[in-house]
Amino acid sequence: MAPGRTTAVADADIEAAVAAEAGWMEDVLARLVAAPTVLGNEEPGQAVMEQAFRDLGLEPQDIPLDAEAIRADPFSSPFSWDVSGKRNVVATWGPGGEGGRSLILNGHVDVVPPAAESLWTSPPFQPARRGDWLYGRGAADMKAGLIAMAGAVRGLRRLGVAPLAPVHLQSVVEEECTGNGALQCVLSGPRADACVIAEPHPDHITVAQVGVLWCHVDIRGAPAHAARASALGFNAIDAATTVTEALRGLEVELNRDPPPPYDAFEHPINLNPGVIRGGDWTSTVAAECTVSYRLALYPGEVPASLRQRVEETVAAAAAADPFLAEHPPVVRYDGFSCEGFALPYDEPVAVALAGAYARLLGAPPPLLATTATTDARHFVRSGIPAVCFGPRGEEIHGIDERVSISSMIQSAQVLAAFIQDWCGLTA
Amino acid sequence: MAPGRTTAVADADIEAAVAAEAGWMEDVLARLVAAPTVLGNEEPGQAVMEQAFRDLGLEPQDIPLDAEAIRADPFSSPFSWDVSGKRNVVATWGPGGEGGRSLILNGHVDVVPPAAESLWTSPPFQPARRGDWLYGRGAADMKAGLIAMAGAVRGLRRLGVAPLAPVHLQSVVEEECTGNGALQCVLSGPRADACVIAEPHPDHITVAQVGVLWCHVDIRGAPAHAARASALGFNAIDAATTVTEALRGLEVELNRDPPPPYDAFEHPINLNPGVIRGGDWTSTVAAECTVSYRLALYPGEVPASLRQRVEETVAAAAAADPFLAEHPPVVRYDGFSCEGFALPYDEPVAVALAGAYARLLGAPPPLLATTATTDARHFVRSGIPAVCFGPRGEEIHGIDERVSISSMIQSAQVLAAFIQDWCGLTA
């Protein structure tokens, strides 16, 4: 068949071709999970992804993070750490013809820390297969998704076909803290007609998400000898409880009358005190305590408004305490500060992906909202409709995080069938 | 005058001789404060004290810490760190005759951490003189006390006298965490008829102290993605507040009807959550949180009983929560686990020291109890009556800790006059 001519591959052939790559996918996934790609250590994972893209017969390229360009963008999230030397790894397949719709397949290589390494059944960065599950930090969120993306393309290439419009594969950094990796792809990478992010959103397609704000509250105390704590000191650890209680009050307010689609959730906005560090000696009244909170905002709201409410809440709590009134806690922003979005349910990429899913798996998946954020927001607000769909995981951000290997293969099959539907294929 | 003959030196001559050492004392104090002798880094301070004892014309000796011997002693406090290579530095002056009463002058070289370095007016380990005050972490607690001890001896030696019984100078480690340095002196060092510890207890003599218990509570959570915190997770940081509130209840109970001499205090038993560490990611429900608490016990009570009450309190709080009931917090002991004591007000060492103080300063000092612990307990329970008396400090364990230089000189003068009274002097 001549280049440029559209071909139609049977779904069964696509499924078989992707299934034939199962061994490669499992092997690369294990190597990827073994790379402890927490913030600041993403590179070993990107090296695995670079080789994976080469294994597809593609030529990987780097999109280096540019701190200045990121900070200049109004949709970036603030960050206090060095990003020099960090890179997204991307590769483009095709086009082998013309007339198709282009596609970005995006995933993140960074993972959250193990939460409590001692509680894991096997070490979090030693991939362990037990039955259908592969265990490891990041196995589900979202290394299996990255491999599903790559597996879909590898399966299709095994059939000797090519897309009628480019398929851009992107392995990005910093999804778990800022989204600035994906932002750099939007700034420096190609545009496309749609984006699918292979987050572990199984059995459904995610078309709406909240925004997320990270705020860090630095609380002052008055250190003194513990022996005179009640007379002389003011304990910053105790004061942290005061601040958290005030923010819990804000959380209650934020969950009152959620706008659609979040009115379907019992508690869509979660406040999470994720990290606390206070004091430096057991017998010293704590001089300092910092709590890092994660809070969310509905689509249509802007982080600046939520920041203001957080600051007002903390200020009101401080004003009610004589010491804190004189030494008000400081609210800092470092990490997520981003908006949510809600796509229409008839967004073409969602409809097309749902169609491929229904053909392969027998019934259409629901289109859902999530109470988390993903990198999809950067594509959506830049005009590239983006949805999430990917393998089944359990204990995401938890202990013994795991991903279903069969679900990874299945996701790859659905993505491959969708690529044919969306982009068109030529021999 | 022949050796062995008692001599009487006028208080004014003692005061003048000690005052003549003011320059040396200030110089050595500055060098000692510049040594950042936090736990694990005591050696630079011990090197200064070794030289200081040499400057007195004495021969310093080491009393190395022996972990096995310490752990075998029923009065030791538990510790999880390595003490190998640590030493107390001691030196003995005299005797130059016989018939006197021997004396231990004891001080600790270790200091607590700076609490919050950024809040200090000048860096905590750069000694800074402003008016009569020398600023620096440990300047008051209790490096100036160590120098007052040494200055008293150096002043007396300037007069060409010697004590009729040995005066043992001891610079010990680990007073701020276990007291195991002083314990090692009791195990390996000389006995004496009394001990004075030059803690920063100015204008009074301390004859009673509480016991102290350090307990560390490891609290489990159920980590999950913050987006689903309200449905899936159990936050260990929030649970820490539950534990602290329960222990605050115990604190209230412990302050009800204090026994004498603590009935004179409004709030003698202070609970201090001194250190908190929880969570490892802002968007992960915290899997672990550890709080380190300091609590106190009255003389006559034993740490084992307080441990039991702490454990019962934590267990009761856990039982009231479905998750904590299944994953009860673990109470660990590391650091202080010691008894208090109360000496009689007519204890000869207290009477003698008060007498010297009254002669030099015009009025007898009150004999008081403290709501802190000191190394005095090891001497007292081993049969060596011990009291505390030393320079005036401010912001002990606080920000901008400082010691009055004139008060350091004055303390040295009182100690020197007391040495004549207690030990007797010979030319």
PDB file of N, CA and C in Angstrom, chain B residues 218-278:
ATOM      1  N   ASP B 218       5.580   6.955  68.063  1.00  0.00           N
ATOM      2  CA  ASP B 218       5.535   6.706  66.613  1.00  0.00           C
ATOM      3  C   ASP B 218       4.093   6.393  66.240  1.00  0.00           C
ATOM      4  N   ILE B 219       3.537   7.274  65.416  1.00  0.00           N
ATOM      5  CA  ILE B 219       2.123   7.180  65.078  1.00  0.00           C
ATOM      6  C   ILE B 219       1.989   6.755  63.621  1.00  0.00           C
ATOM      7  N   ARG B 220       1.181   5.745  63.394  1.00  0.00           N
ATOM      8  CA  ARG B 220       0.940   5.228  62.050  1.00  0.00           C
ATOM      9  C   ARG B 220      -0.251   5.919  61.413  1.00  0.00           C
ATOM     10  N   GLY B 221      -0.163   6.118  60.115  1.00  0.00           N
ATOM     11  CA  GLY B 221      -1.324   6.531  59.346  1.00  0.00           C
ATOM     12  C   GLY B 221      -1.567   5.523  58.247  1.00  0.00           C
ATOM     13  N   ALA B 222      -2.512   5.836  57.382  1.00  0.00           N
ATOM     14  CA  ALA B 222      -2.742   5.030  56.188  1.00  0.00           C
ATOM     15  C   ALA B 222      -2.547   5.973  55.018  1.00  0.00           C
ATOM     16  N   PRO B 223      -1.386   5.897  54.366  1.00  0.00           N
ATOM     17  CA  PRO B 223      -1.123   6.842  53.289  1.00  0.00           C
ATOM     18  C   PRO B 223      -2.029   6.584  52.099  1.00  0.00           C
ATOM     19  N   ALA B 224      -2.342   7.638  51.419  1.00  0.00           N
ATOM     20  CA  ALA B 224      -3.178   7.581  50.220  1.00  0.00           C
ATOM     21  C   ALA B 224      -2.940   8.886  49.483  1.00  0.00           C
ATOM     22  N   HIS B 225      -3.472   8.976  48.283  1.00  0.00           N
ATOM     23  CA  HIS B 225      -3.378  10.224  47.546  1.00  0.00           C
ATOM     24  C   HIS B 225      -4.243  11.254  48.258  1.00  0.00           C
ATOM     25  N   ALA B 226      -3.707  12.455  48.384  1.00  0.00           N
ATOM     26  CA  ALA B 226      -4.436  13.524  49.073  1.00  0.00           C
ATOM     27  C   ALA B 226      -5.805  13.769  48.442  1.00  0.00           C
ATOM     28  N   ALA B 227      -5.916  13.495  47.145  1.00  0.00           N
ATOM     29  CA  ALA B 227      -7.186  13.727  46.448  1.00  0.00           C
ATOM     30  C   ALA B 227      -8.302  12.873  47.029  1.00  0.00           C
ATOM     31  N   ARG B 228      -7.936  11.774  47.676  1.00  0.00           N
ATOM     32  CA  ARG B 228      -8.941  10.895  48.241  1.00  0.00           C
ATOM     33  C   ARG B 228      -8.756  10.757  49.753  1.00  0.00           C
ATOM     34  N   ALA B 229      -8.154  11.789  50.340  1.00  0.00           N
ATOM     35  CA  ALA B 229      -7.797  11.750  51.762  1.00  0.00           C
ATOM     36  C   ALA B 229      -9.002  11.448  52.649  1.00  0.00           C
ATOM     37  N   SER B 230     -10.121  12.066  52.340  1.00  0.00           N
ATOM     38  CA  SER B 230     -11.263  11.929  53.247  1.00  0.00           C
ATOM     39  C   SER B 230     -11.890  10.546  53.140  1.00  0.00           C
ATOM     40  N   ALA B 231     -11.692   9.884  51.999  1.00  0.00           N
ATOM     41  CA  ALA B 231     -12.319   8.578  51.817  1.00  0.00           C
ATOM     42  C   ALA B 231     -11.382   7.430  52.170  1.00  0.00           C
ATOM     43  N   LEU B 232     -10.110   7.568  51.820  1.00  0.00           N
ATOM     44  CA  LEU B 232      -9.206   6.422  51.881  1.00  0.00           C
ATOM     45  C   LEU B 232      -8.175   6.491  52.992  1.00  0.00           C
ATOM     46  N   GLY B 233      -7.688   7.663  53.292  1.00  0.00           N
ATOM     47  CA  GLY B 233      -6.495   7.750  54.118  1.00  0.00           C
ATOM     48  C   GLY B 233      -6.784   7.943  55.588  1.00  0.00           C
ATOM     49  N   PHE B 234      -5.730   7.793  56.364  1.00  0.00           N
ATOM     50  CA  PHE B 234      -5.783   8.153  57.786  1.00  0.00           C
ATOM     51  C   PHE B 234      -4.488   8.905  58.050  1.00  0.00           C
ATOM     52  N   ASN B 235      -4.618  10.165  58.424  1.00  0.00           N
ATOM     53  CA  ASN B 235      -3.450  11.038  58.461  1.00  0.00           C
ATOM     54  C   ASN B 235      -2.748  10.986  59.827  1.00  0.00           C
ATOM     55  N   ALA B 236      -1.502  10.525  59.801  1.00  0.00           N
ATOM     56  CA  ALA B 236      -0.733  10.379  61.042  1.00  0.00           C
ATOM     57  C   ALA B 236      -0.435  11.734  61.691  1.00  0.00           C
ATOM     58  N   ILE B 237      -0.405  12.799  60.894  1.00  0.00           N
ATOM     59  CA  ILE B 237      -0.165  14.131  61.468  1.00  0.00           C
ATOM     60  C   ILE B 237      -1.375  14.563  62.285  1.00  0.00           C
ATOM     61  N   ASP B 238      -2.559  14.323  61.760  1.00  0.00           N
ATOM     62  CA  ASP B 238      -3.762  14.617  62.539  1.00  0.00           C
ATOM     63  C   ASP B 238      -3.798  13.747  63.800  1.00  0.00           C
ATOM     64  N   ALA B 239      -3.409  12.493  63.657  1.00  0.00           N
ATOM     65  CA  ALA B 239      -3.448  11.588  64.806  1.00  0.00           C
ATOM     66  C   ALA B 239      -2.471  12.030  65.901  1.00  0.00           C
ATOM     67  N   ALA B 240      -1.384  12.694  65.490  1.00  0.00           N
ATOM     68  CA  ALA B 240      -0.433  13.190  66.492  1.00  0.00           C
ATOM     69  C   ALA B 240      -1.109  14.193  67.419  1.00  0.00           C
ATOM     70  N   THR B 241      -2.012  14.975  66.870  1.00  0.00           N
ATOM     71  CA  THR B 241      -2.752  15.926  67.702  1.00  0.00           C
ATOM     72  C   THR B 241      -3.608  15.182  68.735  1.00  0.00           C
ATOM     73  N   THR B 242      -4.204  14.082  68.302  1.00  0.00           N
ATOM     74  CA  THR B 242      -4.993  13.255  69.225  1.00  0.00           C
ATOM     75  C   THR B 242      -4.114  12.768  70.382  1.00  0.00           C
ATOM     76  N   VAL B 243      -2.924  12.296  70.055  1.00  0.00           N
ATOM     77  CA  VAL B 243      -2.018  11.788  71.095  1.00  0.00           C
ATOM     78  C   VAL B 243      -1.583  12.917  72.028  1.00  0.00           C
ATOM     79  N   THR B 244      -1.242  14.061  71.451  1.00  0.00           N
ATOM     80  CA  THR B 244      -0.800  15.186  72.277  1.00  0.00           C
ATOM     81  C   THR B 244      -1.913  15.639  73.218  1.00  0.00           C
ATOM     82  N   GLU B 245      -3.133  15.702  72.682  1.00  0.00           N
ATOM     83  CA  GLU B 245      -4.255  16.115  73.540  1.00  0.00           C
ATOM     84  C   GLU B 245      -4.432  15.144  74.704  1.00  0.00           C
ATOM     85  N   ALA B 246      -4.281  13.868  74.453  1.00  0.00           N
ATOM     86  CA  ALA B 246      -4.412  12.878  75.531  1.00  0.00           C
ATOM     87  C   ALA B 246      -3.323  13.087  76.582  1.00  0.00           C
ATOM     88  N   LEU B 247      -2.100  13.344  76.110  1.00  0.00           N
ATOM     89  CA  LEU B 247      -1.002  13.541  77.061  1.00  0.00           C
ATOM     90  C   LEU B 247      -1.150  14.870  77.801  1.00  0.00           C
ATOM     91  N   ARG B 248      -1.793  15.847  77.176  1.00  0.00           N
ATOM     92  CA  ARG B 248      -2.085  17.098  77.888  1.00  0.00           C
ATOM     93  C   ARG B 248      -3.048  16.809  79.052  1.00  0.00           C
ATOM     94  N   GLY B 249      -3.925  15.849  78.841  1.00  0.00           N
ATOM     95  CA  GLY B 249      -4.808  15.442  79.928  1.00  0.00           C
ATOM     96  C   GLY B 249      -4.028  14.833  81.082  1.00  0.00           C
ATOM     97  N   LEU B 250      -3.051  14.009  80.744  1.00  0.00           N
ATOM     98  CA  LEU B 250      -2.190  13.437  81.783  1.00  0.00           C
ATOM     99  C   LEU B 250      -1.416  14.530  82.503  1.00  0.00           C
ATOM    100  N   GLU B 251      -0.963  15.518  81.746  1.00  0.00           N
ATOM    101  CA  GLU B 251      -0.225  16.647  82.344  1.00  0.00           C
ATOM    102  C   GLU B 251      -1.095  17.359  83.385  1.00  0.00           C
ATOM    103  N   VAL B 252      -2.346  17.567  83.045  1.00  0.00           N
ATOM    104  CA  VAL B 252      -3.266  18.208  84.011  1.00  0.00           C
ATOM    105  C   VAL B 252      -3.344  17.379  85.286  1.00  0.00           C
ATOM    106  N   GLU B 253      -3.496  16.071  85.116  1.00  0.00           N
ATOM    107  CA  GLU B 253      -3.560  15.189  86.294  1.00  0.00           C
ATOM    108  C   GLU B 253      -2.290  15.287  87.133  1.00  0.00           C
ATOM    109  N   LEU B 254      -1.146  15.316  86.466  1.00  0.00           N
ATOM    110  CA  LEU B 254       0.131  15.306  87.186  1.00  0.00           C
ATOM    111  C   LEU B 254       0.350  16.602  87.965  1.00  0.00           C
ATOM    112  N   ASN B 255      -0.282  17.672  87.526  1.00  0.00           N
ATOM    113  CA  ASN B 255      -0.122  18.956  88.207  1.00  0.00           C
ATOM    114  C   ASN B 255      -1.149  19.182  89.321  1.00  0.00           C
ATOM    115  N   ARG B 256      -2.008  18.202  89.521  1.00  0.00           N
ATOM    116  CA  ARG B 256      -2.999  18.283  90.586  1.00  0.00           C
ATOM    117  C   ARG B 256      -2.311  17.842  91.886  1.00  0.00           C
ATOM    118  N   ASP B 257      -2.401  18.660  92.932  1.00  0.00           N
ATOM    119  CA  ASP B 257      -1.835  18.311  94.247  1.00  0.00           C
ATOM    120  C   ASP B 257      -0.368  17.893  94.200  1.00  0.00           C
ATOM    121  N   PRO B 258       0.514  18.773  93.778  1.00  0.00           N
ATOM    122  CA  PRO B 258       1.942  18.412  93.781  1.00  0.00           C
ATOM    123  C   PRO B 258       2.444  18.236  95.211  1.00  0.00           C
ATOM    124  N   PRO B 259       3.338  17.292  95.438  1.00  0.00           N
ATOM    125  CA  PRO B 259       3.938  17.132  96.766  1.00  0.00           C
ATOM    126  C   PRO B 259       4.947  18.253  97.020  1.00  0.00           C
ATOM    127  N   PRO B 260       5.245  18.568  98.278  1.00  0.00           N
ATOM    128  CA  PRO B 260       6.292  19.554  98.558  1.00  0.00           C
ATOM    129  C   PRO B 260       7.637  19.033  98.056  1.00  0.00           C
ATOM    130  N   PRO B 261       8.553  19.877  97.616  1.00  0.00           N
ATOM    131  CA  PRO B 261       8.445  21.335  97.602  1.00  0.00           C
ATOM    132  C   PRO B 261       7.715  21.867  96.360  1.00  0.00           C
ATOM    133  N   TYR B 262       7.136  20.964  95.561  1.00  0.00           N
ATOM    134  CA  TYR B 262       6.558  21.414  94.289  1.00  0.00           C
ATOM    135  C   TYR B 262       5.150  21.995  94.430  1.00  0.00           C
ATOM    136  N   ASP B 263       4.620  21.950  95.671  1.00  0.00           N
ATOM    137  CA  ASP B 263       3.337  22.601  95.897  1.00  0.00           C
ATOM    138  C   ASP B 263       3.471  24.130  95.815  1.00  0.00           C
ATOM    139  N   ALA B 264       4.719  24.611  95.821  1.00  0.00           N
ATOM    140  CA  ALA B 264       4.935  26.059  95.698  1.00  0.00           C
ATOM    141  C   ALA B 264       4.848  26.520  94.238  1.00  0.00           C
ATOM    142  N   PHE B 265       4.804  25.571  93.318  1.00  0.00           N
ATOM    143  CA  PHE B 265       4.763  25.920  91.892  1.00  0.00           C
ATOM    144  C   PHE B 265       3.331  25.880  91.371  1.00  0.00           C
ATOM    145  N   GLU B 266       3.045  26.788  90.471  1.00  0.00           N
ATOM    146  CA  GLU B 266       1.719  26.779  89.871  1.00  0.00           C
ATOM    147  C   GLU B 266       1.566  25.597  88.911  1.00  0.00           C
ATOM    148  N   HIS B 267       2.629  25.260  88.223  1.00  0.00           N
ATOM    149  CA  HIS B 267       2.565  24.233  87.175  1.00  0.00           C
ATOM    150  C   HIS B 267       3.922  23.546  87.081  1.00  0.00           C
ATOM    151  N   PRO B 268       4.222  22.673  88.041  1.00  0.00           N
ATOM    152  CA  PRO B 268       5.578  22.106  88.103  1.00  0.00           C
ATOM    153  C   PRO B 268       5.912  21.095  87.011  1.00  0.00           C
ATOM    154  N   ILE B 269       4.900  20.376  86.545  1.00  0.00           N
ATOM    155  CA  ILE B 269       5.172  19.302  85.569  1.00  0.00           C
ATOM    156  C   ILE B 269       4.783  19.804  84.183  1.00  0.00           C
ATOM    157  N   ASN B 270       5.774  19.970  83.345  1.00  0.00           N
ATOM    158  CA  ASN B 270       5.510  20.455  81.997  1.00  0.00           C
ATOM    159  C   ASN B 270       5.676  19.345  80.972  1.00  0.00           C
ATOM    160  N   LEU B 271       4.627  19.174  80.178  1.00  0.00           N
ATOM    161  CA  LEU B 271       4.728  18.310  78.999  1.00  0.00           C
ATOM    162  C   LEU B 271       5.210  19.182  77.855  1.00  0.00           C
ATOM    163  N   ASN B 272       6.216  18.731  77.151  1.00  0.00           N
ATOM    164  CA  ASN B 272       6.687  19.495  75.992  1.00  0.00           C
ATOM    165  C   ASN B 272       6.802  18.606  74.772  1.00  0.00           C
ATOM    166  N   PRO B 273       5.931  18.849  73.765  1.00  0.00           N
ATOM    167  CA  PRO B 273       6.188  18.212  72.475  1.00  0.00           C
ATOM    168  C   PRO B 273       7.315  18.985  71.808  1.00  0.00           C
ATOM    169  N   GLY B 274       8.531  18.444  71.907  1.00  0.00           N
ATOM    170  CA  GLY B 274       9.706  19.217  71.504  1.00  0.00           C
ATOM    171  C   GLY B 274      10.056  19.074  70.042  1.00  0.00           C
ATOM    172  N   VAL B 275       9.790  17.902  69.485  1.00  0.00           N
ATOM    173  CA  VAL B 275      10.149  17.647  68.090  1.00  0.00           C
ATOM    174  C   VAL B 275       9.011  16.877  67.438  1.00  0.00           C
ATOM    175  N   ILE B 276       8.668  17.261  66.237  1.00  0.00           N
ATOM    176  CA  ILE B 276       7.682  16.507  65.464  1.00  0.00           C
ATOM    177  C   ILE B 276       8.200  16.348  64.049  1.00  0.00           C
ATOM    178  N   ARG B 277       8.032  15.158  63.520  1.00  0.00           N
ATOM    179  CA  ARG B 277       8.411  14.867  62.134  1.00  0.00           C
ATOM    180  C   ARG B 277       7.338  13.956  61.576  1.00  0.00           C
ATOM    181  N   GLY B 278       6.677  14.383  60.512  1.00  0.00           N
ATOM    182  CA  GLY B 278       5.634  13.543  59.953  1.00  0.00           C
ATOM    183  C   GLY B 278       5.484  13.751  58.461  1.00  0.00           C
TER     184      GLY B 278
END
